[in-house]
Short mmCIF file of C-alpha atoms in Angstrom, two decimals:
data_model
loop_
_atom_site.label_atom_id
_atom_site.label_comp_id
_atom_site.label_asym_id
_atom_site.label_seq_id
_atom_site.Cartn_x
_atom_site.Cartn_y
_atom_site.Cartn_z
CA MET A 96 90.15 34.26 -12.51
CA LEU A 97 87.15 31.74 -12.83
CA MET A 98 87.72 30.62 -15.78
CA ALA A 99 92.04 29.52 -14.84
CA ILE A 100 90.00 27.81 -12.39
CA ARG A 101 87.96 25.78 -14.04
CA LEU A 102 90.90 24.70 -17.27
CA GLN A 103 93.20 24.05 -14.31
CA GLY A 104 92.10 23.32 -10.72
CA MET A 105 93.01 24.51 -7.55
CA ASP A 106 95.16 22.17 -5.14
CA LEU A 107 93.33 21.68 -1.36
CA GLU A 108 95.11 24.26 0.04
CA GLU A 109 93.96 26.67 -1.87
CA THR A 110 90.25 25.93 -1.84
CA VAL A 111 90.33 25.86 2.48
CA ALA A 112 91.56 29.10 1.52
CA LEU A 113 88.91 30.49 -0.55
CA THR A 114 86.09 27.83 1.43
CA GLN A 115 87.11 30.30 3.97
CA ALA A 116 87.43 33.74 2.90
CA LEU A 117 84.20 33.33 1.73
CA ALA A 118 82.66 32.74 4.41
CA ASN A 119 84.58 35.51 6.06
CA SER A 120 83.23 37.87 4.14
CA GLY A 121 79.74 37.69 6.19
CA GLN A 122 78.21 37.61 8.94
CA GLN A 123 79.01 35.08 11.44
CA LEU A 124 76.54 32.85 13.51
CA GLU A 125 77.40 32.39 17.02
CA TRP A 126 76.14 29.57 19.77
CA PRO A 127 76.58 29.26 22.14
CA GLU A 128 79.29 26.93 23.34
CA ALA A 129 77.92 24.27 25.50
CA TRP A 130 76.19 23.21 22.05
CA HIS A 131 78.90 22.69 20.04
CA GLN A 132 79.43 19.58 20.10
CA GLN A 133 75.24 19.46 19.31
CA LEU A 134 75.28 21.92 16.61
CA VAL A 135 74.70 19.36 13.02
CA ASP A 136 73.88 19.65 9.72
CA LYS A 137 72.98 17.98 6.54
CA HIS A 138 73.27 19.19 2.39
CA SER A 139 72.30 17.62 -0.96
CA THR A 140 72.88 18.17 -4.34
CA GLY A 141 69.63 18.05 -5.45
CA GLY A 142 67.05 16.07 -6.88
CA VAL A 143 63.89 14.57 -8.03
CA GLY A 144 61.88 13.63 -5.09
CA ASP A 145 64.32 14.46 -1.95
CA LYS A 146 62.74 15.21 1.17
CA VAL A 147 65.23 13.66 3.22
CA SER A 148 65.99 16.76 5.20
CA LEU A 149 62.22 17.62 5.99
CA VAL A 150 63.03 13.59 8.08
CA LEU A 151 66.45 14.29 8.98
CA ALA A 152 66.70 17.56 10.87
CA PRO A 153 63.36 16.73 13.12
CA ALA A 154 64.35 13.46 13.95
CA LEU A 155 68.22 14.95 14.47
CA ALA A 156 66.53 17.71 16.84
CA ALA A 157 64.77 14.33 19.12
CA CYS A 158 68.78 12.37 19.51
CA GLY A 159 69.72 15.84 21.16
CA CYS A 160 70.98 17.97 17.98
CA LYS A 161 71.08 21.53 16.90
CA VAL A 162 69.86 21.62 13.41
CA PRO A 163 70.87 25.38 12.01
CA MET A 164 69.32 23.72 8.74
CA ILE A 165 70.47 26.53 6.09
CA SER A 166 68.74 25.19 2.95
CA GLY A 167 67.64 26.41 -0.75
CA ARG A 168 64.96 26.66 -3.36
CA GLY A 169 64.54 24.91 -6.44
CA LEU A 170 65.40 25.97 -9.69
CA GLY A 171 64.65 24.09 -13.07
CA HIS A 172 64.02 20.26 -12.13
CA THR A 173 64.82 19.90 -8.76
CA GLY A 174 63.57 20.49 -5.83
CA GLY A 175 63.98 23.26 -2.95
CA THR A 176 63.62 22.65 0.40
CA LEU A 177 62.24 25.73 0.96
CA ASP A 178 59.60 25.61 -0.98
CA LYS A 179 58.40 22.37 0.01
CA LEU A 180 57.84 24.37 3.90
CA GLU A 181 56.32 27.35 2.21
CA SER A 182 53.68 24.98 0.31
CA ILE A 183 52.83 24.96 4.49
CA PRO A 184 50.68 27.74 4.39
CA GLY A 185 52.03 30.12 7.56
CA PHE A 186 55.19 28.89 7.26
CA THR A 187 58.59 31.42 7.17
CA VAL A 188 61.84 30.50 6.46
CA ILE A 189 62.93 34.27 6.54
CA GLN A 190 64.12 33.78 9.96
CA SER A 191 67.51 36.51 11.86
CA PRO A 192 69.84 34.77 13.58
CA GLU A 193 68.76 35.53 17.17
CA GLN A 194 65.19 33.97 15.41
CA MET A 195 67.64 30.77 14.62
CA GLN A 196 68.57 30.18 18.57
CA GLY A 197 65.01 30.58 19.37
CA LEU A 198 64.52 28.41 17.64
CA LEU A 199 67.26 26.05 18.29
CA GLU A 200 66.84 25.89 22.06
CA LYS A 201 62.74 25.56 21.92
CA VAL A 202 62.72 23.39 18.95
CA GLY A 203 66.75 21.33 18.32
CA CYS A 204 65.92 22.42 14.64
CA CYS A 205 64.86 25.02 12.04
CA ILE A 206 64.96 25.23 8.05
CA VAL A 207 65.76 28.49 6.64
CA GLY A 208 67.35 31.03 4.27
CA GLN A 209 70.13 32.57 3.61
CA SER A 210 69.99 35.83 4.93
CA LYS A 211 72.09 38.77 2.59
CA GLU A 212 74.33 38.87 5.93
CA LEU A 213 75.52 35.45 5.17
CA VAL A 214 78.47 34.35 2.74
CA PRO A 215 77.69 37.44 0.61
CA ALA A 216 80.74 36.83 -1.88
CA ASP A 217 79.39 33.00 -2.73
CA GLY A 218 76.50 35.33 -4.58
CA ILE A 219 78.43 37.69 -6.51
CA LEU A 220 80.87 34.83 -6.96
CA TYR A 221 77.89 33.20 -8.03
CA GLU A 222 76.19 35.09 -10.34
CA ALA A 223 79.16 35.36 -12.64
CA ARG A 224 80.11 31.89 -12.74
CA ASP A 225 76.25 31.82 -14.10
CA VAL A 226 77.71 33.80 -16.84
CA THR A 227 81.55 32.81 -17.14
CA ALA A 228 80.48 28.90 -17.73
CA THR A 229 82.14 28.17 -14.66
CA VAL A 230 79.32 26.61 -12.81
CA ASP A 231 81.01 23.67 -12.98
CA SER A 232 84.90 23.69 -11.45
CA LEU A 233 84.84 21.25 -9.16
CA PRO A 234 87.06 23.81 -6.50
CA LEU A 235 84.04 26.42 -6.59
CA ILE A 236 80.72 24.43 -6.41
CA THR A 237 83.21 22.98 -3.21
CA ALA A 238 84.03 26.39 -1.84
CA SER A 239 80.57 27.43 -2.31
CA ILE A 240 79.46 24.43 -0.62
CA LEU A 241 80.47 24.64 2.46
CA SER A 242 81.76 28.16 3.01
CA LYS A 243 78.01 28.36 3.97
CA LYS A 244 77.90 25.55 6.44
CA VAL A 245 81.20 27.09 8.06
CA VAL A 246 79.36 29.86 9.24
CA GLU A 247 76.68 28.02 11.16
CA ARG A 248 79.97 26.93 13.67
CA LEU A 249 79.36 23.18 13.30
CA SER A 250 80.49 20.12 14.85
CA ALA A 251 79.35 17.67 11.76
CA LEU A 252 78.24 18.04 8.72
CA VAL A 253 76.89 15.63 6.16
CA VAL A 254 75.69 16.21 2.47
CA ASP A 255 73.88 14.09 0.36
CA VAL A 256 75.66 13.78 -3.51
CA LYS A 257 74.22 12.69 -5.81
CA PHE A 258 74.78 11.42 -9.34
CA GLY A 259 72.61 9.89 -12.23
CA GLY A 260 70.22 10.98 -15.03
CA ALA A 261 68.22 13.05 -12.07
CA ALA A 262 71.48 14.27 -10.93
CA VAL A 263 74.09 17.21 -11.33
CA PHE A 264 76.34 14.54 -12.68
CA PRO A 265 76.00 12.11 -14.43
CA ARG A 266 77.99 9.44 -13.37
CA GLN A 267 79.68 7.85 -9.92
CA ALA A 268 83.07 8.73 -10.85
CA GLU A 269 82.05 12.37 -10.66
CA ALA A 270 80.88 12.99 -7.97
CA ARG A 271 82.89 11.17 -6.27
CA GLU A 272 85.52 13.23 -6.73
CA LEU A 273 83.63 16.35 -5.98
CA ALA A 274 82.83 13.70 -2.64
CA ARG A 275 86.34 13.54 -1.94
CA ALA A 276 86.74 17.66 -1.92
CA LEU A 277 83.88 18.23 0.15
CA VAL A 278 85.27 16.15 2.73
CA ASP A 279 88.86 16.50 2.30
CA VAL A 280 88.51 20.67 2.35
CA GLY A 281 85.97 20.43 5.26
CA ALA A 282 89.48 18.24 7.17
CA GLY A 283 91.18 21.84 6.26
CA LEU A 284 88.39 23.89 7.86
CA GLY A 285 88.32 21.84 11.12
CA LEU A 286 84.75 20.63 10.23
CA ARG A 287 84.09 17.08 10.04
CA VAL A 288 82.24 16.70 6.85
CA ALA A 289 80.80 12.75 5.86
CA ALA A 290 80.04 12.87 2.01
CA ALA A 291 77.15 9.62 0.74
CA LEU A 292 76.60 9.34 -2.92
CA THR A 293 73.10 8.56 -3.43
CA ALA A 294 70.96 7.43 -7.44
CA MET A 295 69.01 9.61 -8.57
CA ASP A 296 67.59 8.36 -11.85
CA HIS A 297 64.54 6.74 -9.94
CA PRO A 298 62.71 9.99 -7.54
CA LEU A 299 63.45 9.43 -3.55
CA GLY A 300 60.22 7.23 -2.50
CA ARG A 301 56.68 8.15 -4.19
CA SER A 302 55.30 11.33 -4.33
CA VAL A 303 57.54 14.58 -6.04
CA GLY A 304 56.31 17.85 -5.78
CA HIS A 305 55.71 20.57 -2.92
CA THR A 306 52.51 19.11 -1.13
CA LEU A 307 52.92 15.84 -1.79
CA GLU A 308 56.56 15.56 -0.34
CA VAL A 309 55.64 16.90 2.50
CA GLU A 310 52.88 14.86 3.29
CA GLU A 311 55.08 11.13 2.45
CA ALA A 312 58.07 13.50 4.49
CA LEU A 313 55.70 13.39 7.70
CA LEU A 314 54.38 9.99 6.56
CA CYS A 315 57.75 8.61 7.83
CA MET A 316 57.77 10.77 10.74
CA ASP A 317 55.37 8.26 11.40
CA GLY A 318 57.38 5.13 11.45
CA ALA A 319 56.27 4.56 7.75
CA GLY A 320 56.70 5.97 4.67
CA PRO A 321 58.22 4.82 1.44
CA PRO A 322 61.54 1.69 2.46
CA ASP A 323 64.35 4.04 0.45
CA LEU A 324 63.49 7.37 2.12
CA ARG A 325 63.84 5.51 5.26
CA ASP A 326 67.24 3.28 4.43
CA VAL A 327 68.26 7.43 3.30
CA VAL A 328 67.59 9.26 6.70
CA ILE A 329 68.60 6.45 8.64
CA ARG A 330 69.69 2.73 7.44
CA LEU A 331 70.48 0.42 10.48
CA GLU A 332 72.89 -1.73 8.83
CA SER A 333 76.34 -0.45 9.19
CA PRO A 334 79.73 -1.21 7.93
CA PRO A 335 82.55 -1.43 10.68
CA LEU A 336 84.42 1.09 10.54
CA HIS A 337 87.86 -0.01 9.03
CA LEU A 338 86.39 -0.71 5.61
CA ASN A 339 85.14 1.04 2.64
CA PRO A 340 81.49 1.97 4.17
CA GLY A 341 78.79 0.95 1.56
CA PRO A 342 75.35 1.22 2.31
CA THR A 343 75.01 3.38 5.28
CA PRO A 344 72.65 6.03 7.30
CA ALA A 345 72.78 9.39 6.85
CA GLY A 346 70.88 9.82 10.12
CA GLY A 347 73.58 7.56 11.79
CA ALA A 348 76.76 8.94 10.08
CA LEU A 349 76.22 12.87 11.87
CA LEU A 350 75.36 11.36 15.32
CA TRP A 351 78.84 9.46 15.23
CA LEU A 352 80.26 12.25 13.35
CA ASN A 353 80.05 14.58 16.32
CA GLY A 354 80.01 11.77 19.22
CA GLN A 355 76.62 11.42 20.44
CA ALA A 356 77.16 7.55 19.08
CA GLU A 357 79.60 5.47 19.54
CA ALA A 358 79.13 3.66 16.05
CA GLN A 359 77.21 4.05 13.30
CA ALA A 360 74.74 1.40 14.07
CA GLU A 361 73.81 3.40 17.31
CA GLY A 362 73.52 6.77 15.71
CA ALA A 363 71.36 5.02 12.97
CA ALA A 364 68.75 3.39 15.67
CA ARG A 365 68.56 6.20 17.51
CA VAL A 366 67.50 8.04 14.28
CA ALA A 367 64.57 5.10 13.27
CA ALA A 368 63.46 5.14 16.81
CA ALA A 369 62.80 8.83 17.39
CA LEU A 370 60.02 8.01 13.31
CA ASP A 371 58.81 4.84 15.22
CA ASP A 372 58.41 6.73 19.01
CA GLY A 373 57.11 10.19 16.83
CA SER A 374 59.36 12.00 18.45
CA ALA A 375 60.50 12.89 14.85
CA ARG A 376 57.04 14.56 14.29
CA ASP A 377 56.65 15.78 17.36
CA ARG A 378 59.69 18.11 16.98
CA PHE A 379 58.48 18.80 13.59
CA GLU A 380 54.85 20.04 14.77
CA ARG A 381 56.55 21.94 16.86
CA MET A 382 58.99 23.53 13.97
CA LEU A 383 56.58 24.63 12.80
CA ALA A 384 54.38 26.21 15.08
CA THR A 385 57.43 28.32 15.59
CA GLN A 386 58.47 29.01 11.66
CA GLY A 387 55.00 31.14 11.89
CA VAL A 388 52.36 27.95 10.90
CA ASP A 389 49.14 27.90 12.98
CA PRO A 390 50.03 25.86 16.08
CA GLY A 391 45.68 24.06 15.20
CA LEU A 392 47.08 23.38 11.96
CA ALA A 393 50.53 22.22 12.43
CA ARG A 394 48.91 20.24 15.61
CA ALA A 395 46.86 18.56 13.05
CA LEU A 396 49.22 18.16 10.13
CA CYS A 397 51.29 16.11 12.09
CA SER A 398 47.98 14.09 14.38
CA GLY A 399 46.16 13.52 11.47
CA THR A 400 45.95 10.47 9.12
CA PRO A 401 47.45 10.60 5.50
CA ALA A 402 42.97 11.69 4.25
CA GLN A 403 42.67 14.50 6.36
CA ARG A 404 46.49 15.46 5.81
CA ARG A 405 45.70 16.14 2.26
CA GLN A 406 42.88 18.38 3.11
CA LEU A 407 45.23 21.21 4.38
CA LEU A 408 47.42 22.04 1.55
CA PRO A 409 46.77 22.87 -0.89
CA ARG A 410 45.98 21.01 -3.60
CA ALA A 411 45.98 20.22 -7.72
CA ARG A 412 42.46 21.28 -9.33
CA GLU A 413 42.62 17.61 -11.43
CA GLN A 414 44.07 14.50 -10.86
CA GLU A 415 45.24 11.65 -13.95
CA GLU A 416 45.56 8.06 -14.37
CA LEU A 417 48.08 7.04 -16.65
CA LEU A 418 47.85 3.11 -16.80
CA ALA A 419 50.92 0.43 -17.85
CA PRO A 420 51.59 -0.11 -21.47
CA ALA A 421 53.15 -3.31 -21.62
CA ASP A 422 53.38 -5.78 -18.67
CA GLY A 423 56.32 -6.21 -17.45
CA THR A 424 58.50 -5.26 -13.84
CA VAL A 425 59.82 -2.72 -12.90
CA GLU A 426 62.82 -1.92 -13.70
CA LEU A 427 63.64 2.31 -12.79
CA VAL A 428 60.86 5.36 -12.44
CA ARG A 429 63.51 7.89 -15.15
CA ALA A 430 63.36 10.89 -13.17
CA LEU A 431 64.11 13.48 -15.29
CA PRO A 432 61.60 13.23 -17.54
CA LEU A 433 59.03 13.41 -15.21
CA ALA A 434 60.08 16.03 -13.52
CA ARG A 435 60.20 18.11 -16.11
CA VAL A 436 56.76 17.34 -17.09
CA LEU A 437 56.28 18.69 -13.65
CA HIS A 438 58.32 21.62 -14.60
CA GLU A 439 55.88 22.68 -16.92
CA LEU A 440 53.09 22.47 -14.99
CA GLY A 441 53.78 24.34 -12.35
CA ALA A 442 55.42 22.56 -10.19
CA GLY A 443 59.09 24.21 -11.20
CA ARG A 444 60.65 27.97 -11.87
CA SER A 445 62.76 28.70 -14.77
CA ARG A 446 63.74 31.18 -13.45
CA ALA A 447 64.25 33.05 -9.61
CA GLY A 448 61.23 34.69 -8.14
CA ASP A 449 58.93 32.34 -10.96
CA PRO A 450 55.47 31.54 -9.16
CA LEU A 451 55.24 28.57 -8.01
CA ARG A 452 51.78 25.89 -7.78
CA PHE A 453 52.02 24.18 -5.06
CA GLY A 454 49.66 21.27 -5.77
CA VAL A 455 50.52 19.77 -8.83
CA GLY A 456 52.96 16.61 -8.57
CA ALA A 457 52.58 13.43 -9.44
CA GLU A 458 52.63 9.72 -7.32
CA LEU A 459 53.69 6.84 -7.61
CA LEU A 460 51.64 4.20 -7.33
CA VAL A 461 53.84 1.03 -7.94
CA GLY A 462 57.85 0.41 -6.95
CA VAL A 463 60.68 -0.78 -8.52
CA GLY A 464 61.08 -4.52 -9.13
CA GLN A 465 56.73 -4.61 -9.10
CA ARG A 466 55.55 -6.75 -11.60
CA LEU A 467 53.12 -4.56 -14.05
CA ARG A 468 49.61 -5.40 -16.42
CA ARG A 469 48.94 -3.04 -19.23
CA GLY A 470 46.00 -0.78 -19.42
CA LYS A 471 42.64 -2.96 -21.61
CA ARG A 472 43.19 -1.07 -25.42
CA GLY A 473 41.30 1.73 -26.01
CA SER A 474 41.18 2.60 -22.20
CA ARG A 475 41.97 6.04 -21.40
CA PRO A 476 43.51 7.64 -18.92
CA ARG A 477 41.19 8.23 -16.03
CA LEU A 478 40.51 10.85 -13.99
CA SER A 479 40.61 10.50 -10.52
CA PRO A 480 38.73 12.17 -7.24
CA ALA A 481 41.36 13.71 -4.58
CA ALA A 482 42.75 10.78 -3.18
CA ALA A 483 45.08 10.03 0.79
CA PRO A 484 48.69 9.21 -0.74
CA PRO A 485 49.27 5.61 -2.05
CA THR A 486 50.21 2.96 1.14
CA PRO A 487 54.12 1.82 -0.73
CA SER A 488 53.79 -1.50 -1.61
CA THR A 489 57.09 -3.94 -0.08
CA ASN A 490 55.53 -6.47 -1.26
CA CYS A 491 56.31 -7.95 -5.43
CA ARG A 492 52.99 -8.69 -6.28
CA PRO A 493 51.58 -7.03 -9.75
CA PRO A 494 47.96 -5.09 -9.05
CA PRO A 495 44.97 -5.71 -11.07
CA ALA A 496 44.77 -5.62 -14.86
CA GLY A 497 44.33 -2.21 -15.90
CA SER A 498 45.87 -1.01 -12.79
CA PRO A 499 47.40 3.14 -13.07
CA TRP A 500 51.27 3.26 -12.86
CA LEU A 501 51.49 6.91 -11.67
CA ARG A 502 48.33 9.45 -10.25
CA VAL A 503 49.61 13.31 -11.42
CA HIS A 504 47.80 16.04 -10.20
CA LEU A 505 47.59 19.58 -12.19
CA ASP A 506 46.02 22.26 -12.48
CA ALA A 507 45.31 21.89 -16.17
CA PRO A 508 42.64 20.96 -17.00
CA ALA A 509 44.46 17.32 -18.60
CA LEU A 510 47.75 16.40 -19.78
CA SER A 511 48.59 17.22 -23.42
CA ASP A 512 49.71 14.10 -25.47
CA PRO A 513 53.14 15.87 -25.56
CA GLN A 514 52.99 15.19 -21.56
CA ARG A 515 51.95 11.60 -21.97
CA ARG A 516 54.13 10.66 -23.20
CA ALA A 517 56.98 11.54 -22.21
CA LEU A 518 55.44 10.44 -18.84
CA GLN A 519 54.59 7.03 -20.26
CA GLY A 520 58.49 7.49 -22.12
CA ALA A 521 59.78 7.79 -18.21
CA LEU A 522 58.87 4.02 -17.12
CA VAL A 523 60.29 1.09 -18.08
CA LEU A 524 60.09 -1.79 -17.67
CA SER A 525 61.65 -5.66 -18.38
CA ASP A 526 60.49 -9.90 -19.03
CA ARG A 527 62.62 -10.62 -15.47
CA GLU A 528 60.67 -11.67 -12.58
CA PRO A 529 59.67 -9.37 -9.62
CA PHE A 530 62.93 -8.98 -7.30
CA ALA A 531 63.23 -6.17 -4.36
CA ALA A 532 64.01 -2.79 -4.82
CA PRO A 533 67.80 -1.92 -4.02
CA SER A 534 68.66 1.08 -1.74
CA PRO A 535 69.76 4.40 -3.63
CA PHE A 536 73.03 5.03 -1.21
CA SER A 537 76.05 3.73 -2.92
CA GLU A 538 79.30 4.69 -0.34
CA LEU A 539 79.88 6.26 2.39
CA ILE A 540 82.89 8.55 2.36
CA LEU A 541 84.20 9.45 5.86
CA PRO A 542 86.90 12.07 7.28
CA PRO A 543 89.82 11.10 7.87
CA THR A 544 91.12 9.86 11.62
CA ASN A 545 93.31 11.71 13.56
CA ALA A 546 96.28 9.19 13.09
CA GLN A 547 95.63 9.90 8.68
CA GLN A 548 95.55 14.27 9.03
#
């Protein structure tokens, strides 16, 4: 049957029926009726450096939403939201439905793992897909994603569908096909779904790795952090709704979809304000403390400086910095080879249950569009002491000659020569003048209006 679905596909009505059947196979989450319009969530198809959920859930809670985010673990080169949170000592992702309701009452958001009682048929089906070469079936992917969201009883959902060299879908056209299926099937189930298409050739933000991404998420909740991460979370400029949307805010779209903002731009401005005034960070602190983190540690993490935060989280034993192999302007840092090296170093898992090295990761010390100068001939990669996260630069001025472009955090004594070559090969330079880095956002596909339905 699975291969027949993969080869023949399913029409909209069939995919809606399959999704509903999967959702009905287990326990349904129940919330107070008064919460219905407040319940929202976000899902991502996975990427490198994607820490949007860590920022968006508390920001939406600060805007008055209830966010029962059921998230996943990393596998292969993609990082998992649950793994990132578990790098914070004490954080507990296993929460009962009753505990989830308590979290939503006290905090407004929670980020938890999927229990065996929720959508058990999807787990069985996924294992079968894995051994029947049907993992890439569009209807089966759609049903798997949405069935887990239907049981949350949401009023609105945004799905971040990645495309590019480090994404499930290399080409944007393939990602758009899934995005449209998610929006249409969601409408058939009575769920308002918007699907954002975002590029995943370059890592999102400047940090990759569990504790490094937690630090960068906190930096974003300080009202700072890398512009591309903030852009994906909020993006202040939105197109008129009658136009085919271009770059558009995830947070703003959710507040508009569930009726808490009259326009996407208004919703985006509210999410931005939650980041800038500290209210999102306050919700994050409360979520940490309510999900098992010592309140003193949660307070220190959320109120500390970047350097202080780094002392509170697991760290790798060594750091190695790479120098630019040539002069040039940074066109791209390929996310996939970077993630593969970090996977080899222990930041990822090949099989479910594999242990992780939370401190292993990498910091990009330069951004796309910035000019680099070649390191001195014969210079050796430099080991550096523990350092605070780099402050992302918004200008295109080159760093001094010989400055590193990448800092790798590792538990091994040093990178191997093949690993160094792979990382240097991830850096793509050109001869053109410095330029402003583009947004990773490509387009936003909105649900049909009542008139269209």
